[in-house]
CSV table of C-alpha atoms and ligand atoms in Angstrom, one decimal:
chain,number,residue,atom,x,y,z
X,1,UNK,CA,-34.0,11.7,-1.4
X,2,UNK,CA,-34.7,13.6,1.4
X,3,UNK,CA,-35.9,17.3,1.3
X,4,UNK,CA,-33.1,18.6,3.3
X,5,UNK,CA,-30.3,16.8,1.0
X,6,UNK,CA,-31.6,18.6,-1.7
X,7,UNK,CA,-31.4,21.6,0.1
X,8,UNK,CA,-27.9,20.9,1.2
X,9,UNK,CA,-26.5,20.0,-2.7
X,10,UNK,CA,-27.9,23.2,-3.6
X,11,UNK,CA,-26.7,25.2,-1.3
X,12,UNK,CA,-23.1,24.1,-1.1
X,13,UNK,CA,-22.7,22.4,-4.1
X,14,UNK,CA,-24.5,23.1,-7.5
X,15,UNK,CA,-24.2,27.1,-6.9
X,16,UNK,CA,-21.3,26.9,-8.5
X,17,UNK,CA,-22.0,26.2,-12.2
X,18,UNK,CA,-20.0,24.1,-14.4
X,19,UNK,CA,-17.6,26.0,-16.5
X,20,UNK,CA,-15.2,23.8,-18.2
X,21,UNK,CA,-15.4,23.2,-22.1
X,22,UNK,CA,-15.8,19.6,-21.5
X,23,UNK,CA,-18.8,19.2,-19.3
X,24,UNK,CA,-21.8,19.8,-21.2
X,25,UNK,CA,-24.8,18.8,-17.8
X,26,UNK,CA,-23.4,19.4,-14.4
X,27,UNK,CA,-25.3,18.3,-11.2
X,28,UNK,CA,-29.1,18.1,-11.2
X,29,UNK,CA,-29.9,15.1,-13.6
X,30,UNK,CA,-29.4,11.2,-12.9
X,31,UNK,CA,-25.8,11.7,-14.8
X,32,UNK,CA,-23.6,14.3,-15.8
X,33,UNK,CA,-22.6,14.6,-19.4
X,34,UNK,CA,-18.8,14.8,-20.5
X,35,UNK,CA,-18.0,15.6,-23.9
X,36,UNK,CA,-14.0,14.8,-25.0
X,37,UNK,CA,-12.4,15.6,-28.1
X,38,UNK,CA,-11.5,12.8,-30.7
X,39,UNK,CA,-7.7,12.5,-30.0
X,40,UNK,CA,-8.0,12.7,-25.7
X,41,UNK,CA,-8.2,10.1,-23.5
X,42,UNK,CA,-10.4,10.2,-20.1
X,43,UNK,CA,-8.2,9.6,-17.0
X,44,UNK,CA,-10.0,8.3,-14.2
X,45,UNK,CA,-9.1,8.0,-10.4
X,46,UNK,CA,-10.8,8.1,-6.8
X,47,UNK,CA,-9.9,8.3,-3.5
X,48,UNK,CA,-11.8,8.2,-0.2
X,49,UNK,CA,-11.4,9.4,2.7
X,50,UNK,CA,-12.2,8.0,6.3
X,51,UNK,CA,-12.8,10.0,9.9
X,52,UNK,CA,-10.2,8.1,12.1
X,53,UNK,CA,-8.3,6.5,9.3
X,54,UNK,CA,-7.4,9.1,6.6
X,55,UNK,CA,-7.8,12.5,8.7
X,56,UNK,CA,-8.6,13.7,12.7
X,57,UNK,CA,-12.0,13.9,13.9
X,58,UNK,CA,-10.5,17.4,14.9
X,59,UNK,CA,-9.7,18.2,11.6
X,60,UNK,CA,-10.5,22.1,10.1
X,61,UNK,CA,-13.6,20.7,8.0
X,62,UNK,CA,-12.4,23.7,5.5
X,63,UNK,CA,-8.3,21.7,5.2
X,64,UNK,CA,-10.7,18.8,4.8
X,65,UNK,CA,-12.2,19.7,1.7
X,66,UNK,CA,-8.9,20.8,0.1
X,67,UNK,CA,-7.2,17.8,1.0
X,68,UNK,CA,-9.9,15.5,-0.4
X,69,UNK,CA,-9.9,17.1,-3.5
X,70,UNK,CA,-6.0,17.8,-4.0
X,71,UNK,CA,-4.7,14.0,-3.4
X,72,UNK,CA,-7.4,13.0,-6.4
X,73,UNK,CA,-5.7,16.3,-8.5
X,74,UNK,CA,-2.5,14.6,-7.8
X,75,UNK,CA,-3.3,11.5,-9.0
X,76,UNK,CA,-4.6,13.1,-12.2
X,77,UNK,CA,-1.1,15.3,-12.1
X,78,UNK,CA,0.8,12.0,-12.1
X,79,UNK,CA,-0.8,10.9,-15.3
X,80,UNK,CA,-0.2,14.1,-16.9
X,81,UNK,CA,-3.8,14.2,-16.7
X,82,UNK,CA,-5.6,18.3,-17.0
X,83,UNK,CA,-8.1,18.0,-14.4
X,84,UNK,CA,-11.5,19.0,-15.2
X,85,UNK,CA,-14.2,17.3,-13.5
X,86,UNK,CA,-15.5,16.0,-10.2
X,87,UNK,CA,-18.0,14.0,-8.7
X,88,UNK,CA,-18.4,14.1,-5.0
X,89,UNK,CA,-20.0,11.5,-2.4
X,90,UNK,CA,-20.3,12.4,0.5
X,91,UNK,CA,-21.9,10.2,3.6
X,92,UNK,CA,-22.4,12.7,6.5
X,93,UNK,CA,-23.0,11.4,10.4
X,94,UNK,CA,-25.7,14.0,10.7
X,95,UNK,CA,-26.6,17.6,8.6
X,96,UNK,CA,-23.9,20.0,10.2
X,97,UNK,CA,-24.6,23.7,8.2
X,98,UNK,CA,-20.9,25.4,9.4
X,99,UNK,CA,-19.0,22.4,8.9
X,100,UNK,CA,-20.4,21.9,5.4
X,101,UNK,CA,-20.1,25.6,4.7
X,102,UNK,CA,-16.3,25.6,5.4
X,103,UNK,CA,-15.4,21.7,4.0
X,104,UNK,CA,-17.6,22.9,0.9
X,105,UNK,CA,-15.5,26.3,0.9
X,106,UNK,CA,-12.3,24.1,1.0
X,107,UNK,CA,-13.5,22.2,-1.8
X,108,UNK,CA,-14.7,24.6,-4.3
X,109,UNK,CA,-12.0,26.6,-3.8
X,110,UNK,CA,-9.8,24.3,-5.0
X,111,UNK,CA,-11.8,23.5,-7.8
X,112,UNK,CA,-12.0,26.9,-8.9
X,113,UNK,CA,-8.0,27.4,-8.8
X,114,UNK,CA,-7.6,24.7,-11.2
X,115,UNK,CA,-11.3,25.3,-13.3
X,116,UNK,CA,-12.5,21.6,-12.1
X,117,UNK,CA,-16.1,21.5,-12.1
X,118,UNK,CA,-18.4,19.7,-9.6
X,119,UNK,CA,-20.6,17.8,-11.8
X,120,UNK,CA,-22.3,15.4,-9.4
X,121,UNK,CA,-22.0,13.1,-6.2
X,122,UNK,CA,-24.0,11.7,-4.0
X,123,UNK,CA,-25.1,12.2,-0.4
X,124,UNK,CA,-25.7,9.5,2.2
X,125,UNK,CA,-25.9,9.3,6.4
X,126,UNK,CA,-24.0,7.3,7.8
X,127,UNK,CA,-20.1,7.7,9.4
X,128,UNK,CA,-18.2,10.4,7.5
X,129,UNK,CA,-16.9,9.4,4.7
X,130,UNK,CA,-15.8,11.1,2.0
X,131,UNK,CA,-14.9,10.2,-1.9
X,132,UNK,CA,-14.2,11.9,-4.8
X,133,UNK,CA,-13.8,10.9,-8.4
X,134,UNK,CA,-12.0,12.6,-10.6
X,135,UNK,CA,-11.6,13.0,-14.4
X,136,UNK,CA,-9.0,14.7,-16.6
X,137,UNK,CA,-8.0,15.0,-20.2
X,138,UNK,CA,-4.9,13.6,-21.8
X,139,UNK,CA,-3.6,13.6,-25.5
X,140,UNK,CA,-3.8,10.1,-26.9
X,141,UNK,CA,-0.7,8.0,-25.8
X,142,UNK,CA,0.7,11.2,-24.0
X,143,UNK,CA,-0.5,9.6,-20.0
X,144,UNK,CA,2.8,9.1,-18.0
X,145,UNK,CA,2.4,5.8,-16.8
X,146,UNK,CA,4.5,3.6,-14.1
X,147,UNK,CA,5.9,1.3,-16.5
X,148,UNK,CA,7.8,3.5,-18.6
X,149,UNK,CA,11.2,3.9,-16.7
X,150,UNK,CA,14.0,3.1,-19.0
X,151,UNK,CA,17.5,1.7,-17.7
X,152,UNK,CA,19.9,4.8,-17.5
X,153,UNK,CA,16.8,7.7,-16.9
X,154,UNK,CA,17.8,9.9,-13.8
X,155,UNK,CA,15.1,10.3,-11.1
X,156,UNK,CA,13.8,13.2,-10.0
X,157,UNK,CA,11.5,14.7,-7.8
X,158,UNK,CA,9.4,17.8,-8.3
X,159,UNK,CA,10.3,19.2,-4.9
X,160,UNK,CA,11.0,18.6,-0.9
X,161,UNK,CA,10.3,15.9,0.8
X,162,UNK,CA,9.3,15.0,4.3
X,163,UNK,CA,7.4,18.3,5.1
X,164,UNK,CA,4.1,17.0,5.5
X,165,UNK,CA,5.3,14.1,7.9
X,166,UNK,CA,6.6,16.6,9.8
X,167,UNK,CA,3.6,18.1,10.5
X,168,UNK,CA,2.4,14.9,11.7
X,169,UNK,CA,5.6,14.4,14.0
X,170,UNK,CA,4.3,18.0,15.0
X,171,UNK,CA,0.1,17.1,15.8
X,172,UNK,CA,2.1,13.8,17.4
X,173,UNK,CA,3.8,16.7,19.9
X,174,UNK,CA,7.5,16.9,18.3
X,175,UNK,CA,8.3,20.2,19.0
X,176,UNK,CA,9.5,22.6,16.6
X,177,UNK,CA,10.2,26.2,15.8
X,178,UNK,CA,8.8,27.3,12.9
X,179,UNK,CA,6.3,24.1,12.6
X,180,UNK,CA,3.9,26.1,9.6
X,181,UNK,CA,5.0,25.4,6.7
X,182,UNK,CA,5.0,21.8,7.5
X,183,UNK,CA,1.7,22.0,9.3
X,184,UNK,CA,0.1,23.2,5.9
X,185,UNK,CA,2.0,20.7,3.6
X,186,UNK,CA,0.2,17.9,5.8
X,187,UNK,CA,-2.9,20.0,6.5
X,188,UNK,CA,-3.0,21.5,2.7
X,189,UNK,CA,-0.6,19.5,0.1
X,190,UNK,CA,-0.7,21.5,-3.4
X,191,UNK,CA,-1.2,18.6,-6.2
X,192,UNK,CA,1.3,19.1,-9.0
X,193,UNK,CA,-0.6,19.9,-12.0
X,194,UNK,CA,1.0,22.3,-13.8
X,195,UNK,CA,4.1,19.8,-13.0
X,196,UNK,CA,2.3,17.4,-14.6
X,197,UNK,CA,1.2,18.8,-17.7
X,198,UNK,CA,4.8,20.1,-18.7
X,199,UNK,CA,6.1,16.9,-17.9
X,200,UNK,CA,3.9,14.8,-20.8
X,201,UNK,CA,6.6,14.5,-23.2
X,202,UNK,CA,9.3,14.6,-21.1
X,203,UNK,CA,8.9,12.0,-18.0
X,204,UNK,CA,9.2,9.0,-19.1
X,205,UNK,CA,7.6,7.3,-15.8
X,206,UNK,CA,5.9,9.3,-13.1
X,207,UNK,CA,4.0,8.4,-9.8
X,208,UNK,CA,2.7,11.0,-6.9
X,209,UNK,CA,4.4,10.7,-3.4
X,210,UNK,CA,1.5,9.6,-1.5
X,211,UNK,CA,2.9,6.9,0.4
X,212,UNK,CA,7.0,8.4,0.5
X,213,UNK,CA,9.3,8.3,-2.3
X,214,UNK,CA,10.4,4.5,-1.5
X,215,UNK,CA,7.3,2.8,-1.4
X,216,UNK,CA,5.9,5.5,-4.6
X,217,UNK,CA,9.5,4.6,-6.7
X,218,UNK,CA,9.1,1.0,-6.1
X,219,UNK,CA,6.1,1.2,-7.7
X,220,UNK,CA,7.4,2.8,-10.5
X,221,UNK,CA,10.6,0.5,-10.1
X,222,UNK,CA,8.3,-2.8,-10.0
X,223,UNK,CA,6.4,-2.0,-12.9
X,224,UNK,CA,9.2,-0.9,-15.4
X,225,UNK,CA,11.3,-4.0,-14.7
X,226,UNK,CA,13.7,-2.2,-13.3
X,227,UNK,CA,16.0,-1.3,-10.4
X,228,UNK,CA,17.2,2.2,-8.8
X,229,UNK,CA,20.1,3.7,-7.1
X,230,UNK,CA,19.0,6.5,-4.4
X,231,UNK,CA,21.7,9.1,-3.2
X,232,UNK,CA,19.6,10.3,-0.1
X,233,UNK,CA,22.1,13.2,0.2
X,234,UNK,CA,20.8,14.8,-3.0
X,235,UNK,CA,17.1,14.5,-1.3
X,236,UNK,CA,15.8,18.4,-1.4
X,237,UNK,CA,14.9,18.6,2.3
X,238,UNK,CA,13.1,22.0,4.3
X,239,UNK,CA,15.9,23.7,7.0
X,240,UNK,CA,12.6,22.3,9.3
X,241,UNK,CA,13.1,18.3,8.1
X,242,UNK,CA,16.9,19.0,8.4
X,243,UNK,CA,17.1,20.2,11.8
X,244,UNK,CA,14.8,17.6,13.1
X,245,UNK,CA,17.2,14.6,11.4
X,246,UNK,CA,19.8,16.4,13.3
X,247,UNK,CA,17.8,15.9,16.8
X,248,UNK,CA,16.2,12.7,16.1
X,249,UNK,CA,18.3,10.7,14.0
X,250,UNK,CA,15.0,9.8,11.8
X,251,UNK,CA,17.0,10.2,8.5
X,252,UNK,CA,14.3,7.2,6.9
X,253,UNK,CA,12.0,10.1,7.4
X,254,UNK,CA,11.9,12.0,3.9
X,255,UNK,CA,11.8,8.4,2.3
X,256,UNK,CA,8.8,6.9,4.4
X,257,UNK,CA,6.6,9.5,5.5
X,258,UNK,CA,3.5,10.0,3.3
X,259,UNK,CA,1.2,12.8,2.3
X,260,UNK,CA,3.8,14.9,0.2
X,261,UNK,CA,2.0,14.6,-2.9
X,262,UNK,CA,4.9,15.7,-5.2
X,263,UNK,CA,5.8,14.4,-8.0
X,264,UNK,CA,8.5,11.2,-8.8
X,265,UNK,CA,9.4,10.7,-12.1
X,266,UNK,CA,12.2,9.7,-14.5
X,267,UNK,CA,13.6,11.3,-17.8
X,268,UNK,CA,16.0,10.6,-19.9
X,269,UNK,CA,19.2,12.6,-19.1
X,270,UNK,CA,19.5,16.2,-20.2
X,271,UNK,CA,15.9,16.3,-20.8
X,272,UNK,CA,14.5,19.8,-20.7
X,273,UNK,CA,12.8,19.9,-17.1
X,274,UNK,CA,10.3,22.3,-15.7
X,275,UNK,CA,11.9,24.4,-12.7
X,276,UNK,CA,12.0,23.0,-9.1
X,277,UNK,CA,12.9,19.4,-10.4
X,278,UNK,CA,15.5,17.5,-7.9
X,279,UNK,CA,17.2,15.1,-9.6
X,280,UNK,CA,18.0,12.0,-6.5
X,281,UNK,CA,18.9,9.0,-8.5
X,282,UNK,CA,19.5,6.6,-11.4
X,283,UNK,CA,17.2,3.9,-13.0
X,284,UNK,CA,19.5,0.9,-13.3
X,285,UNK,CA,18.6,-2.7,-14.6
X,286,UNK,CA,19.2,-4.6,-11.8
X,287,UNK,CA,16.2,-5.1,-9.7
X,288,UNK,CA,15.6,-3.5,-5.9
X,289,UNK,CA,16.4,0.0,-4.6
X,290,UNK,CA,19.8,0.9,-3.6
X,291,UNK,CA,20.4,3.9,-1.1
X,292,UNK,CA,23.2,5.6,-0.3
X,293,UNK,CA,23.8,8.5,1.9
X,294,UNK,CA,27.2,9.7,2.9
X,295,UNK,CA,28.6,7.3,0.3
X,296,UNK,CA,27.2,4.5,2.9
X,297,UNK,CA,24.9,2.3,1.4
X,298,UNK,CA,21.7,1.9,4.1
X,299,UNK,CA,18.7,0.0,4.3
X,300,UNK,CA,15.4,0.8,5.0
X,301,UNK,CA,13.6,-0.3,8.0
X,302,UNK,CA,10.6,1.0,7.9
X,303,UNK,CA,8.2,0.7,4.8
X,304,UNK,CA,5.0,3.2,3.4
X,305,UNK,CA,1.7,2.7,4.9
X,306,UNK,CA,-0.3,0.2,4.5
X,307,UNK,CA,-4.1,-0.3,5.2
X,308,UNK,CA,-4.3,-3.8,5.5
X,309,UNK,CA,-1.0,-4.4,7.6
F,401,ADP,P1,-30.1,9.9,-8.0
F,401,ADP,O1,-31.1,9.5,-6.9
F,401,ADP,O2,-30.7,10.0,-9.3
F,401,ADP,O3,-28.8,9.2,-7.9
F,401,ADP,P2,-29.6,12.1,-6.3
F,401,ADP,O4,-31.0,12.5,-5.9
F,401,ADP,O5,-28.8,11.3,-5.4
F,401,ADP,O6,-29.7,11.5,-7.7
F,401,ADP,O7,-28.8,13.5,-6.6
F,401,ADP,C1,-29.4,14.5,-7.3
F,401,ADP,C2,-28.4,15.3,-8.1
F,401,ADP,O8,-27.5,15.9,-7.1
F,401,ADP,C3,-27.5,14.4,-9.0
F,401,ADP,O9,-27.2,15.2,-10.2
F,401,ADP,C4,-26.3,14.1,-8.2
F,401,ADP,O10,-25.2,13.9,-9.0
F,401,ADP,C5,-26.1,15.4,-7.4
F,401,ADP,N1,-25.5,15.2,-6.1
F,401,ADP,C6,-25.9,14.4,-5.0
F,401,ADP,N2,-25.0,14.5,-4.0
F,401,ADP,C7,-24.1,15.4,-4.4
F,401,ADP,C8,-22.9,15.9,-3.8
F,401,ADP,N3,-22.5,15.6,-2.5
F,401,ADP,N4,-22.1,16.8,-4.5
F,401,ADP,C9,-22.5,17.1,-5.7
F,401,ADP,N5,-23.6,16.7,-6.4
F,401,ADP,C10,-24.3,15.8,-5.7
F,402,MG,MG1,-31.4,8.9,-10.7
């Protein structure tokens, strides 16, 4: 490896030391070291991210770095998964020192908030392209998986929905008046894990909204064996996603658009829920996805996003 990419992954990166009671060697060696207690499982997940594809070449290089790492906490949430290490790869068009000050300040950040350590990565030139994996702990046989939905759990959502494809109607030039807070649910998503961790013994299923709540559900609905009834009216929507159903008509928009990152998940009813939980709809054992809204059923015309398609 090159001088300068030493340079770079010490300067950005390995400053900040591992702290977490699990990582015993951070970056610097060929691995890091882990070290889990007897009765937790390792959760594992990764996501990459593409100039063009996944994010605007325009794009705040600090949101960047936030983003990257918050849809890989979010998958993590949605296991019921406490995050706690991170590795980082990151292959960069050419050595930019302000944009990898701020998308390294977006990152660690992050991190830090949730006491995720950066424990290793790599670092490549080529078109940017960025990946994180990222580990958490769970108690043995306390993961919230997908295929867990029982026939008569109520479906809930951990909170509103549509916000952040809003802000993309919004970089796409919808006008609208107070366009911030959905600007910074698509720019900056918050991953769910405190959500997630009080949810481990009472969710039964759970899945995070990446791709909206139908496509994300179906998942959920597809592998439980199952079947779901949606009441769109009880969808917890921002004044902002409400006013711009009113002008548009878009009402699919809450249940398509991606890049919410909260939390689906079903529970028994009358669990004990953590606050901010939505309930939307019933898990019911005949297959497909039912919506209603004004006591209308209504079908879906548009599906999530696909990369292949
Ligand atoms: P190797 O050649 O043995 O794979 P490298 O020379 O690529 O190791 O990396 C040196 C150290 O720096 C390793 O501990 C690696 O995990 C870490 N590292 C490389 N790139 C990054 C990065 N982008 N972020 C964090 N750590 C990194
Ligand atoms: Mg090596």
């Amino acid at each position: 490896m090159a001088q300068a990419e030493f340079d770079l992954i010490r300067r950005y990166f390995a400053v900040h030391k591992p702290q977490h009671r699990f990582t015993q060697l951070g970056i610097g060696d060929d691995c890091a070291l882990l070290h889990l207690p007897a009765d937790y499982q390792l959760a594992v997940t990764a996501d990459t991210m593409v100039e063009n594809v996944h994010f605007f070449a325009d794009v705040e290089p600090e949101l960047l770095g936030h983003k990257l790492l918050a849809v890989n906490l979010s998958d993590l949430a949605a296991m019921g998964a406490e995050p706690f290490a991170v590795t980082l790869a990151l292959t960069l068009p050419k050595i930019d020192h302000p944009w990898l000050q701020a998308f390294s300040q977006g990152f660690i950040k992050l991190a830090q908030q949730y006491h995720v350590d950066l424990i290793g990565g790599d670092t490549t030139s080529g078109p940017l392209t960025l990946t994180v994996q990222a580990m958490g702990a769970v108690p043995k046989g306390k993961a919230l998986l997908r295929s867990n939905a029982k026939v008569g759990d109520l479906i809930y959502v951990t909170g509103q929905l549509g916000d952040a494809g809003l802000g993309l109607k919004i970089k796409q030039g919808y006008v609208c008046d107070n366009p911030e807070p959905a600007l910074a649910r698509f720019n900056q998503p918050q991953p769910c894990v405190v959500q997630g961790l009080a949810l481990r013994d009472v969710a039964h299923a759970c899945i995070d909204i990446s791709d909206g709540l139908a496509a994300d559900l179906g998942h959920i609905l597809e592998k439980s064996g199952v079947g779901a009834s949606l009441d769109w009216d009880k969808l917890p929507l921002s004044a902002e996603v409400q006013r711009y159903i009113q002008q548009t008509g878009d009402w699919q928009l809450p249940l398509v658009a991606g890049d919410d990152y909260q939390l689906c998940f079903t529970a028994a009813a009358q669990s004990q829920l953590p606050d901010g939980c939505y309930c939307v709809g019933v898990i019911e054992a005949e297959a497909g996805l039912r919506i209603q809204r004004g006591g209308q059923p209504q079908t879906l015309e548009v599906a999530g996003f696909e990369h292949f398609s």
